[in-house]
mmCIF file of C-alpha atoms and ligand atoms in Angstrom:
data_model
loop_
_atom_site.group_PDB
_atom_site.id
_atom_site.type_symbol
_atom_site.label_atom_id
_atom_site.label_comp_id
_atom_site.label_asym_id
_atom_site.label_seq_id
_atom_site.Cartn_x
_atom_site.Cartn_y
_atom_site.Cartn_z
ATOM 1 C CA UNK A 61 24.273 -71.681 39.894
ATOM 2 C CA UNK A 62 28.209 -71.295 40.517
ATOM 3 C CA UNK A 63 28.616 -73.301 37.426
ATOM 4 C CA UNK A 64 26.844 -71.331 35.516
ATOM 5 C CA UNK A 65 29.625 -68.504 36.286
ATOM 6 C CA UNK A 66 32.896 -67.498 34.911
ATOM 7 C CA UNK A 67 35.710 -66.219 36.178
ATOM 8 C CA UNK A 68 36.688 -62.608 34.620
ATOM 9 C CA UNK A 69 39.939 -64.696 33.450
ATOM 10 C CA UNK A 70 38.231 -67.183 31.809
ATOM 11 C CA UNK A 71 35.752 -65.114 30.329
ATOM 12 C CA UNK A 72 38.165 -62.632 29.063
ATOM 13 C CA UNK A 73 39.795 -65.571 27.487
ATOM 14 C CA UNK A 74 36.341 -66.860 25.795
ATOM 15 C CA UNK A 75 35.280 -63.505 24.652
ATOM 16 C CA UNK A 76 38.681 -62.240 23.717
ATOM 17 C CA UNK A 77 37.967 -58.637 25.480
ATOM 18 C CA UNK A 78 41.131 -58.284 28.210
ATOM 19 C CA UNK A 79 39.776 -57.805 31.938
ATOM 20 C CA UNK A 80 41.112 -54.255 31.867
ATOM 21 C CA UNK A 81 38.114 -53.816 29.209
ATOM 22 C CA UNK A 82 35.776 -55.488 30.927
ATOM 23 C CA UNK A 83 36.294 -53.463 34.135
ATOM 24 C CA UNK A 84 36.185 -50.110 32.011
ATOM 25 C CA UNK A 85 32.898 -51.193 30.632
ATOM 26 C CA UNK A 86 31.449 -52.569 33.545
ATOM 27 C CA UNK A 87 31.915 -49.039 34.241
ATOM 28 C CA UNK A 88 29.790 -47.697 32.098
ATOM 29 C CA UNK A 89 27.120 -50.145 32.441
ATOM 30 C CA UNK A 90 28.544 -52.150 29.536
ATOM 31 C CA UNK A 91 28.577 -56.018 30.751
ATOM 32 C CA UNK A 92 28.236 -55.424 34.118
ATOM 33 C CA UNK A 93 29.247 -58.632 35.742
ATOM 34 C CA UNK A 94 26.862 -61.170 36.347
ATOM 35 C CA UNK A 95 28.001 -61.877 40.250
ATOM 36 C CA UNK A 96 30.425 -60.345 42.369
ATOM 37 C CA UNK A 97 31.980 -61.587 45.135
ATOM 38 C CA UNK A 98 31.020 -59.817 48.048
ATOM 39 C CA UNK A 99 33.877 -60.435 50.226
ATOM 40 C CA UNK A 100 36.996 -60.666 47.531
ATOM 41 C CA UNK A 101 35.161 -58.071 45.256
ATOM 42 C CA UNK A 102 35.998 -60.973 42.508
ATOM 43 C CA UNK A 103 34.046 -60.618 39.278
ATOM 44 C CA UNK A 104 31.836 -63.305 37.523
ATOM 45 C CA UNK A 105 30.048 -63.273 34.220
ATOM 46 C CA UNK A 106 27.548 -65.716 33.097
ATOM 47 C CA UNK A 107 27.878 -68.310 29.825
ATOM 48 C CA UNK A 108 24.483 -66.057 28.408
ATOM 49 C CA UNK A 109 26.902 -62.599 28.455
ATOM 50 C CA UNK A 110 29.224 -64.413 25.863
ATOM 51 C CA UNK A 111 27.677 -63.195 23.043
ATOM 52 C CA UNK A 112 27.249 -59.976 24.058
ATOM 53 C CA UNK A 113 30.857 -59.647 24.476
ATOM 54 C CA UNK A 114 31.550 -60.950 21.283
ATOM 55 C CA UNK A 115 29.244 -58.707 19.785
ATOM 56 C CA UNK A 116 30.678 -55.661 21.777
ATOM 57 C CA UNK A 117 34.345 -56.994 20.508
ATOM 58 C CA UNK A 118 33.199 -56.526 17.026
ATOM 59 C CA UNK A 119 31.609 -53.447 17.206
ATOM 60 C CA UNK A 120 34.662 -51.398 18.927
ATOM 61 C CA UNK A 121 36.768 -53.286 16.410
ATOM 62 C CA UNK A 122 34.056 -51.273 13.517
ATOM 63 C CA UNK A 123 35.065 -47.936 15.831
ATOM 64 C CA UNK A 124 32.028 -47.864 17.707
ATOM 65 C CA UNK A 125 32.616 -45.864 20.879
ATOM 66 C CA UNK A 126 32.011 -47.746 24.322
ATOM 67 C CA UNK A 127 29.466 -45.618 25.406
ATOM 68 C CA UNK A 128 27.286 -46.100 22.133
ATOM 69 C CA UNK A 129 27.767 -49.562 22.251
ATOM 70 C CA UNK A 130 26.687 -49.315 25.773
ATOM 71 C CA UNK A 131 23.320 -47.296 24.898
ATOM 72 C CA UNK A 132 22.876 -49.525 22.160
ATOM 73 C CA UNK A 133 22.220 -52.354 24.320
ATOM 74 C CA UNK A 134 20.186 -50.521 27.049
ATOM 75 C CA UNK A 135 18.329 -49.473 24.209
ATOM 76 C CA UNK A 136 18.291 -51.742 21.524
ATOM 77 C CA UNK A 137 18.063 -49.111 19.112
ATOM 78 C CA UNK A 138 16.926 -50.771 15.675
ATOM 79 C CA UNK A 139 18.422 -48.760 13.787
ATOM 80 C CA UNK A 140 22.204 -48.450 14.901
ATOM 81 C CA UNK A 141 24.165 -50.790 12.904
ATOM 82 C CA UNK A 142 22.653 -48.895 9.565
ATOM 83 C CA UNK A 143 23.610 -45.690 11.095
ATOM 84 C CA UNK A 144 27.165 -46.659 12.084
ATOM 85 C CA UNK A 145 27.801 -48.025 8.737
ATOM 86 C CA UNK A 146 26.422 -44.912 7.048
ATOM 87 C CA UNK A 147 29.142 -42.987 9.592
ATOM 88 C CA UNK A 148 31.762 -45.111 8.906
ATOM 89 C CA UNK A 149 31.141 -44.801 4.871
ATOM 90 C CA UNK A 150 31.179 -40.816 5.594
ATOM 91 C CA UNK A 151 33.889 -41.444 7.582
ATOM 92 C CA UNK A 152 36.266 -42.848 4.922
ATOM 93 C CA UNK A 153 35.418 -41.045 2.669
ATOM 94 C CA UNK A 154 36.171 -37.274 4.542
ATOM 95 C CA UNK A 155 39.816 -38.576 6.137
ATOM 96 C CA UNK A 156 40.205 -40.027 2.759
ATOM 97 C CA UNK A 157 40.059 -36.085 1.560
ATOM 98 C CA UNK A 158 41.491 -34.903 4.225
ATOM 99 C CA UNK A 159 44.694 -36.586 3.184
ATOM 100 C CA UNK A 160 44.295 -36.068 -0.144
ATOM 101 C CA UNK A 161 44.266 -32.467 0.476
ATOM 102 C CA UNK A 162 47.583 -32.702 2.556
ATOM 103 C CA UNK A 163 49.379 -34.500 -0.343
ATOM 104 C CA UNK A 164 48.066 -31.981 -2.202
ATOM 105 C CA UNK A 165 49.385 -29.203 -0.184
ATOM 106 C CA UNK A 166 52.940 -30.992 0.651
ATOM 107 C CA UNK A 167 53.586 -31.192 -3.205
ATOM 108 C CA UNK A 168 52.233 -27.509 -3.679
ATOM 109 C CA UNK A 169 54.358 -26.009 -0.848
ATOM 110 C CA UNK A 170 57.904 -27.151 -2.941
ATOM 111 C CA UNK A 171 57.906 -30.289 -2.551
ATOM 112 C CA UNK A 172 59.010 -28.281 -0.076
ATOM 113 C CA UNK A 173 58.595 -30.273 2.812
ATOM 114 C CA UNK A 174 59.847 -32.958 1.206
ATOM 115 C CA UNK A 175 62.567 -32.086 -0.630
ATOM 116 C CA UNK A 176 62.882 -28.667 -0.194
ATOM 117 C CA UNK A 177 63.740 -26.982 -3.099
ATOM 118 C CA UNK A 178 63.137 -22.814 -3.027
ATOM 119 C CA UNK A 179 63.772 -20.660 -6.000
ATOM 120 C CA UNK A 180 67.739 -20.703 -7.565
ATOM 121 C CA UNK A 181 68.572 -23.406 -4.398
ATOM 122 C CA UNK A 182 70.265 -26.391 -5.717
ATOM 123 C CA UNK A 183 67.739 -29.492 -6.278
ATOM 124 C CA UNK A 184 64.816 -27.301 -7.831
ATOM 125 C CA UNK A 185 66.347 -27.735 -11.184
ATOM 126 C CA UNK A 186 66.660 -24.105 -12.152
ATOM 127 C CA UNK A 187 70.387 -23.959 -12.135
ATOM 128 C CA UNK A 188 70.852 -26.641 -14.579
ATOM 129 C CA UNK A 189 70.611 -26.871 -18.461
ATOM 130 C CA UNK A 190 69.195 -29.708 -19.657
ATOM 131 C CA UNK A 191 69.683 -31.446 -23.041
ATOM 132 C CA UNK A 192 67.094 -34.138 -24.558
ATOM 133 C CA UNK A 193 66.535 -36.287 -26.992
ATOM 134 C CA UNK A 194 63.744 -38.427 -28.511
ATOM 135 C CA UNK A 195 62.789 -41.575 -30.372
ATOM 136 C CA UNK A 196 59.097 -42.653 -31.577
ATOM 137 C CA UNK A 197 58.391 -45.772 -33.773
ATOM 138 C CA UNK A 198 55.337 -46.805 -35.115
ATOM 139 C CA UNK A 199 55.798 -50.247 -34.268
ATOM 140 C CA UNK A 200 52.934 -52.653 -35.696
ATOM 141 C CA UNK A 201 50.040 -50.411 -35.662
ATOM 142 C CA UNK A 202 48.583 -48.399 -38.874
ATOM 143 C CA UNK A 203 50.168 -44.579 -37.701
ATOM 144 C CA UNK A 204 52.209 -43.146 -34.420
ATOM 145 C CA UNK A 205 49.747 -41.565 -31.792
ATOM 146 C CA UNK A 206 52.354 -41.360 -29.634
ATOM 147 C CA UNK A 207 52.956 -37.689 -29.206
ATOM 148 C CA UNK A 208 56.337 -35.785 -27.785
ATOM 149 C CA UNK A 209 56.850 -32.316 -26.699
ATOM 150 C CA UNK A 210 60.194 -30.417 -25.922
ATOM 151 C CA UNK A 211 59.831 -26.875 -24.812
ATOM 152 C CA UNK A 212 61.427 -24.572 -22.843
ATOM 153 C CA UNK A 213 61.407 -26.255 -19.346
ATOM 154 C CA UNK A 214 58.904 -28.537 -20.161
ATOM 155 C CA UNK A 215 59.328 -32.074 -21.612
ATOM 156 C CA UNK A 216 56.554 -34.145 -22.007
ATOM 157 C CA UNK A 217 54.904 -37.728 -23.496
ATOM 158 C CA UNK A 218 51.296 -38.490 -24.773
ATOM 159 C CA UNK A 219 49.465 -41.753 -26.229
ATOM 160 C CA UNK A 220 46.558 -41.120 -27.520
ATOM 161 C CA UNK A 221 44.189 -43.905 -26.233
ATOM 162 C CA UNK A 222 43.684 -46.587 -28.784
ATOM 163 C CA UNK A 223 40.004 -47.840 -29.248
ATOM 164 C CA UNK A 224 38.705 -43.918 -29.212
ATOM 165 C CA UNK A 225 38.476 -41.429 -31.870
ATOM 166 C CA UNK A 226 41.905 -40.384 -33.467
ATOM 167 C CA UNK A 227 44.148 -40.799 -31.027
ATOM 168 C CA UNK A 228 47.280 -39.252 -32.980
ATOM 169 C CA UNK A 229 44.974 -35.757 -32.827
ATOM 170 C CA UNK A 230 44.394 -36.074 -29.078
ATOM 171 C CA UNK A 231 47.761 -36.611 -28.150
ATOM 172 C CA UNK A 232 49.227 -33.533 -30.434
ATOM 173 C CA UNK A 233 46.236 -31.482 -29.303
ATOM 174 C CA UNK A 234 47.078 -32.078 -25.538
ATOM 175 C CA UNK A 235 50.849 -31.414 -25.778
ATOM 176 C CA UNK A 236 50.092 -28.170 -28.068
ATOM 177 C CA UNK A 237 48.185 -26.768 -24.980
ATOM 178 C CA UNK A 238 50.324 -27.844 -22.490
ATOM 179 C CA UNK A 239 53.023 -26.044 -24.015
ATOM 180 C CA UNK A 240 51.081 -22.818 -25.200
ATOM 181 C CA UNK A 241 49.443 -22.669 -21.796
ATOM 182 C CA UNK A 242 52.880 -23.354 -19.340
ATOM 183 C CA UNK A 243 54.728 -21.009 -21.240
ATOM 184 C CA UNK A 244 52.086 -18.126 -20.248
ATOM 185 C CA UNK A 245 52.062 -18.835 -16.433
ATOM 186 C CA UNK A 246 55.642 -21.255 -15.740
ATOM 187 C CA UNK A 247 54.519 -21.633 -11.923
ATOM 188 C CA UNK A 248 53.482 -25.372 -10.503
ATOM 189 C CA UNK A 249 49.736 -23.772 -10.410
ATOM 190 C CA UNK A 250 50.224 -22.816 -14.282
ATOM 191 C CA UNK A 251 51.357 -26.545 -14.927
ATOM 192 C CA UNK A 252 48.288 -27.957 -13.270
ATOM 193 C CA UNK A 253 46.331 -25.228 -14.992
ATOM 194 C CA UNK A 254 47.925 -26.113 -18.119
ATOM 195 C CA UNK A 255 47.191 -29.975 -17.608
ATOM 196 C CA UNK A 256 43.264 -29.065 -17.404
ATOM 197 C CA UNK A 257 43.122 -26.693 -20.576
ATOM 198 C CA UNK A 258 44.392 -29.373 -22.320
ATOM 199 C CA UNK A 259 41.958 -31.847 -20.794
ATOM 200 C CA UNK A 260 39.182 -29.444 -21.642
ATOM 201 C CA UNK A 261 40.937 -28.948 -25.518
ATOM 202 C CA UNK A 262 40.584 -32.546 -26.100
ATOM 203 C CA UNK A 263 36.995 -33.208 -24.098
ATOM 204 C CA UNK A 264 35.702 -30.062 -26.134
ATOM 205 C CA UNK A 265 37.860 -31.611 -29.868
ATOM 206 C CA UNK A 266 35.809 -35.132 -28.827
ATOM 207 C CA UNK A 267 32.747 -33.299 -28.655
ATOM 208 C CA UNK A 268 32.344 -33.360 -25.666
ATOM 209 C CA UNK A 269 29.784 -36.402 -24.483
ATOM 210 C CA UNK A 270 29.116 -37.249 -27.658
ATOM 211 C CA UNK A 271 30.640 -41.085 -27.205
ATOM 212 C CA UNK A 272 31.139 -41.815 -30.862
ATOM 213 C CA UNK A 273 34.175 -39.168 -31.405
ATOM 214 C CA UNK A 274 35.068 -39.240 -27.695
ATOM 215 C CA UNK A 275 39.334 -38.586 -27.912
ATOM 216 C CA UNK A 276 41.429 -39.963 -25.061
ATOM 217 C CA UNK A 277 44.996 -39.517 -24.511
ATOM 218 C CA UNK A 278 47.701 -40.178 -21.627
ATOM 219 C CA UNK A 279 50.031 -37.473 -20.463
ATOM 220 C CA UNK A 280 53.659 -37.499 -18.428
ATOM 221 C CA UNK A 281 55.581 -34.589 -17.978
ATOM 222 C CA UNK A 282 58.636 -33.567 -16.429
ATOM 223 C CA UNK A 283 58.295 -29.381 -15.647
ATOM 224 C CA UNK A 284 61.120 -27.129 -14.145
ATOM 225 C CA UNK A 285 58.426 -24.374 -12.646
ATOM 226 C CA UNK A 286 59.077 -20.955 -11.691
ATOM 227 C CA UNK A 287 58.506 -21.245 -8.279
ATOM 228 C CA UNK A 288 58.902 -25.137 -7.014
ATOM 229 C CA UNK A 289 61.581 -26.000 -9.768
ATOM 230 C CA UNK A 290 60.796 -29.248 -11.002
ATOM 231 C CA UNK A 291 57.501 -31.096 -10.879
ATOM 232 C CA UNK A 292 56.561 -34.559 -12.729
ATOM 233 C CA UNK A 293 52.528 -34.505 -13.756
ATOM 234 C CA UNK A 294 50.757 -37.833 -15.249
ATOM 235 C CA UNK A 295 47.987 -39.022 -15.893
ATOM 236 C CA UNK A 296 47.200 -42.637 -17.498
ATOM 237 C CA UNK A 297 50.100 -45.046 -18.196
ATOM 238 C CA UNK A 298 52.963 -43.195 -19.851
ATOM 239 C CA UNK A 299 56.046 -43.142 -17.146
ATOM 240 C CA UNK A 300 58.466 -41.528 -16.120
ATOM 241 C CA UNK A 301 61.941 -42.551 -14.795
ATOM 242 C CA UNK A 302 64.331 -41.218 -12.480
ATOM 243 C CA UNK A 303 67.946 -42.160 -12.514
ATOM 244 C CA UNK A 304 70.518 -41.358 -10.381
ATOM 245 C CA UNK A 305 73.798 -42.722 -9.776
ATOM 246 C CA UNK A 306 73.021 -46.168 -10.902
ATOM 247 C CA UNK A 307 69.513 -46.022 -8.774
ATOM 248 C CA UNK A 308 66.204 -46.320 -11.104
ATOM 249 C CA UNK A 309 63.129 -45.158 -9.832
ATOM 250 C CA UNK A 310 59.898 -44.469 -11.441
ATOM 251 C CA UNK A 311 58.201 -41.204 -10.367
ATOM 252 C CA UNK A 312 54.712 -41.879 -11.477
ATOM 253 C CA UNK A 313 51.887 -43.656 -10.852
ATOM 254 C CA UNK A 314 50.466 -46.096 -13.884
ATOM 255 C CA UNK A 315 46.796 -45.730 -13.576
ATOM 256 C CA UNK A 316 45.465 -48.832 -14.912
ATOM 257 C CA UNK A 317 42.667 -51.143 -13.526
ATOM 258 C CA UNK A 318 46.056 -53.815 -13.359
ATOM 259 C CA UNK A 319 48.275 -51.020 -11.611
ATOM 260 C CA UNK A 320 45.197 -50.209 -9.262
ATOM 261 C CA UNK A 321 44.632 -53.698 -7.925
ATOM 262 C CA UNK A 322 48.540 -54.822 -7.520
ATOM 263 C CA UNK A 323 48.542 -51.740 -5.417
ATOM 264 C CA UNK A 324 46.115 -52.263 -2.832
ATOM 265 C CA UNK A 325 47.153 -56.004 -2.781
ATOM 266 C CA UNK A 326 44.431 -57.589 -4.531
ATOM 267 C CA UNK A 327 46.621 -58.882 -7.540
ATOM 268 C CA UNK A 328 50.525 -60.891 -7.929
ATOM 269 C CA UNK A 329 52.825 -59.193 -10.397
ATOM 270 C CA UNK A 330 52.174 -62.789 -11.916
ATOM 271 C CA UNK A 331 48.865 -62.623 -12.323
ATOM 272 C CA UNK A 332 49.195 -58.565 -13.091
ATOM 273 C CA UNK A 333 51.486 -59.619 -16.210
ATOM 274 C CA UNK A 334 48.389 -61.837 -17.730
ATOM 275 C CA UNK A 335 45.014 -60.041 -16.799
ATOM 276 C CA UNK A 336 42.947 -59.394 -19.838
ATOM 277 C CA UNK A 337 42.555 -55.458 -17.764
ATOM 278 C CA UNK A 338 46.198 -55.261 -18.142
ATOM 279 C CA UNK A 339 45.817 -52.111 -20.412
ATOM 280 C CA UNK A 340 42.821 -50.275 -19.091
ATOM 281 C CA UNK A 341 43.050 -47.292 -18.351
ATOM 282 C CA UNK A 342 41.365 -45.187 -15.130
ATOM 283 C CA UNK A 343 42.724 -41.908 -15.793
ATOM 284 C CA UNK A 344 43.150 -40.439 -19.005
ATOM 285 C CA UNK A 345 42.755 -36.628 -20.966
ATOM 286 C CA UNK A 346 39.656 -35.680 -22.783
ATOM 287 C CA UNK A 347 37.489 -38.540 -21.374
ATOM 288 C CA UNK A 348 35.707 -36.263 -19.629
ATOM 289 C CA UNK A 349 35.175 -32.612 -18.464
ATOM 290 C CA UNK A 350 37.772 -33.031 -15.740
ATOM 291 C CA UNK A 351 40.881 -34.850 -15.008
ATOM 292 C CA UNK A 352 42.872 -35.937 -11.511
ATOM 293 C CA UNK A 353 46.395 -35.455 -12.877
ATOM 294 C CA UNK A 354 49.225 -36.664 -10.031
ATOM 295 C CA UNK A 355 52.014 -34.363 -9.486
ATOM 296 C CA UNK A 356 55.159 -34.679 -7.218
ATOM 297 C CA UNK A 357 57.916 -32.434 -7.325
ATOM 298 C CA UNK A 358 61.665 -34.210 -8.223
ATOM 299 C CA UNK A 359 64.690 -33.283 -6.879
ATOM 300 C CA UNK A 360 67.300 -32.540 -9.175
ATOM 301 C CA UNK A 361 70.882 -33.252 -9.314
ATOM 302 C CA UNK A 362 73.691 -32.621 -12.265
ATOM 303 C CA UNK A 363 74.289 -36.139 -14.173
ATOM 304 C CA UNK A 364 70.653 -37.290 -12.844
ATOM 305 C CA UNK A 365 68.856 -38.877 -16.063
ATOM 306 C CA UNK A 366 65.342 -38.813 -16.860
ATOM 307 C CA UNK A 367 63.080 -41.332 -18.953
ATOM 308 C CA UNK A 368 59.480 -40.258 -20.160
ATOM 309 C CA UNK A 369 58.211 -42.844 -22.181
ATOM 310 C CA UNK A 370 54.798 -44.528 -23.498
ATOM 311 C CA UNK A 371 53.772 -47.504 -22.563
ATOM 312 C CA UNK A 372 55.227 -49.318 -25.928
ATOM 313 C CA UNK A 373 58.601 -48.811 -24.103
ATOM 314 C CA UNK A 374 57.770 -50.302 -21.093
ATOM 315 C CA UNK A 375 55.768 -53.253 -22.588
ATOM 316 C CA UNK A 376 59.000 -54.256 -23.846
ATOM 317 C CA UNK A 377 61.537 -53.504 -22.061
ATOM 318 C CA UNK A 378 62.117 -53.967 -17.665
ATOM 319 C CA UNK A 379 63.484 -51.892 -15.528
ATOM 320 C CA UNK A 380 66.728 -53.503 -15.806
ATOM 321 C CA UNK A 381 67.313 -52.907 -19.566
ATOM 322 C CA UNK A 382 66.391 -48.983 -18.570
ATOM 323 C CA UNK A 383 68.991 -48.651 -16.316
ATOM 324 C CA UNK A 384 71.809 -50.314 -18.551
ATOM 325 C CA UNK A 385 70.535 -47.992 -21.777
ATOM 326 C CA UNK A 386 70.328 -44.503 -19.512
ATOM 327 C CA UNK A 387 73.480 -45.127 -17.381
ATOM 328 C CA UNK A 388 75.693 -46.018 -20.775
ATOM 329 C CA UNK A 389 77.925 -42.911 -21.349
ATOM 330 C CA UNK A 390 75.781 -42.158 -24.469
ATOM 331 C CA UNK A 391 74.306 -39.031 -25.072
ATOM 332 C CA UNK A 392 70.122 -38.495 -24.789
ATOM 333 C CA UNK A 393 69.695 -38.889 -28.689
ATOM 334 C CA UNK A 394 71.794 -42.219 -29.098
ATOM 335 C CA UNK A 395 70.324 -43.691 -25.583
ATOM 336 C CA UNK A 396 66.270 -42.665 -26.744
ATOM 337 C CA UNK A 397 67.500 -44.630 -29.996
ATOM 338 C CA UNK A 398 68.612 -47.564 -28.609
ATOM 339 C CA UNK A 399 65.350 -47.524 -26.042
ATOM 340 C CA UNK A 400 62.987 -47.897 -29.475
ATOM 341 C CA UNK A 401 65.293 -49.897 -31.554
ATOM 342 C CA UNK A 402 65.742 -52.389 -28.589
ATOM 343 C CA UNK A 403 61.836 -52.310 -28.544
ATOM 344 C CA UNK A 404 61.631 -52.875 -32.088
ATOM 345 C CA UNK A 405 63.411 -55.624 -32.250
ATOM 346 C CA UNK A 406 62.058 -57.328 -29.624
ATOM 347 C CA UNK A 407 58.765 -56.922 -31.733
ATOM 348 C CA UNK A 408 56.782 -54.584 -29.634
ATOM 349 C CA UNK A 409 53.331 -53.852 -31.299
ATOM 350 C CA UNK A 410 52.749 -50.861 -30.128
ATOM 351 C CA UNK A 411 53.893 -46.989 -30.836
ATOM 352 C CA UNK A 412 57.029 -46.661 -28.666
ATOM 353 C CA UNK A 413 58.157 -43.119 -27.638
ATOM 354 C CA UNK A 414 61.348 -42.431 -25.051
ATOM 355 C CA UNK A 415 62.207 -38.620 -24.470
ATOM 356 C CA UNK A 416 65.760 -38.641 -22.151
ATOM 357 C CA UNK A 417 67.118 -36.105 -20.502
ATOM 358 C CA UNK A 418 70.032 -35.515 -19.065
ATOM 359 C CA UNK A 419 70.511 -33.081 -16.828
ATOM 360 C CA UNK A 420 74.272 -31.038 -17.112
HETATM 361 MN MN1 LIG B 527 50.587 -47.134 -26.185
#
């Protein structure tokens, strides 16, 4: 019979649940020991209780609370494990908004909390003038559908999605009511307001659901606001670039199926620079009725440099040619033309757009 026993040591060391654990769930009626000593109050479990103790491992390691686990067993409730998984789906999914929401509400605030920036201060970009300039190239394809806006405040990039309906339209259409539509309400809550009228322009343009003339088209945008100063918007796979004394950093977000999987870990850059999803998009305007656009507010600083460009530019060129073609002393017209040339002749197929911007 004693060898038929284990010591709380050596079943701790079997099961992998420490012996504080075991005494806190012996507790609660949770793997109550199979023998104890009733003059050194030592513990024994039997060979039999391994399992369970694997199984009970497992379970708290799912989030199952001891004393559930615990009624589970006195029970044997059928249905638990379907009910936890349904919880723990549920689960996800509401801290998942939850934290979505409090992005959401960091970034609304200014930026605010993380950079900071209140009306006139210095880094919300209101003090400074900016000056841009632009370069677009057809490249190999039949006509440009790259599309470039530069308004007052407001610079921004669109591709319309190859493979749809009329891409060139989508992408003017977008930028036409970004612009109309920021310049009526120049707060962070216009922008965003802005970005979905011109979702809904070129959803509605598509015809709506009807697939056949369905329009698609990317968006980046660099915004000085009203009230946050200034605030970078995308959606899709046009980028933008930040750089600052000899530091490049991108500020968006590609959303690609590629882009998706390298960040949650489940591709190499290697393999990333091959896969046949390489240019698929997840988010793009006028797909459908609605669009998640990202937005992050930028601190601003005189001599900082910005790059919005489509995805032609970045196809082509790395990081490292960006940073030697914005940090040249050359003004935002000659450095956006040596961004497409340098594209060109290095035989990129697609439209390539760059929009710089220096900031003065
Ligand atoms: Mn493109």
């Amino acid at each position: 019979m004693v060898d038929e026993l284990l010591s709380i040591g050596d079943f701790s060391a079997r099961c992998g649940l420490s012996p504080k654990m075991l005494r806190s769930y012996a507790a609660v009626g949770l793997l109550v020991p199979a023998a104890v000593d009733s003059a050194s109050g030592y513990r024994y479990y039997s060979i039999g209780q391994l399992n369970q103790a694997r199984v009970v491992a497992l379970l708290r390691k799912a989030g199952i609370a001891v004393d559930e686990i615990a009624r589970f067993f006195a029970c044997g409730d059928p249905e638990a494990l379907d009910r936890w998984e349904r919880d723990l789906v549920s689960g996800t999914m509401s801290r998942q908004r939850a934290l979505d929401e409090a992005r959401a509400a960091l970034t609304s605030e200014g930026v605010s909390a993380l950079h900071a920036p209140v009306r006139g201060q210095k880094g919300a970009g209101m003090d400074h003038r900016m000056e841009a300039g632009v370069a677009s190239r057809t490249g190999g394809r039949d006509r440009n559908e790259d599309a470039v806006l530069i308004g007052d405040r407001l610079f921004a990039v669109a591709d319309g999605v190859g493979g749809l309906a009329r891409g060139d339209v989508a992408s003017e259409l977008a930028l036409n009511v970004l612009e109309v539509s920021f310049a009526e309400d120049g707060s962070i809550a216009g922008l965003l307001e802005a970005c979905r009228s011109a979702n809904q322009a070129v959803w509605t343009e598509g015809g709506a659901s009807d697939i056949e003339s369905t329009m698609g088209t990317t968006l980046v945008a660099l915004a000085v606001t009203s009230d946050v100063g200034a605030v970078v918007v995308n959606a899709g796979d046009s980028s933008l670039y930040h750089l600052r004394r000899g530091q490049l950093s991108q500020l968006t977000r590609d959303h690609t199926v590629v882009a998706e999987l390298l960040r949650r870990g489940e591709l190499t850059p290697a393999e990333a620079e091959t896969h046949p999803y390489r240019y698929v998009l997840t988010r793009a305007l006028g797909v459908g009725p609605e669009v998640e656009i990202d937005y992050a507010g930028a601190y601003v600083e005189r001599g900082d440099r910005f790059l919005l460009c489509s995805d032609g530019l970045t196809k082509a060129l790395s990081q490292d040619d960006f940073k030697a073609l914005l940090a040249s002393g050359a003004g935002p017209q000659e450095s956006a033309d040596h961004l497409v040339a340098t594209a060109t002749k290095r035989g990129e197929e697609d439209n390539v757009t760059a929009l710089v911007v220096h900031v003065l």
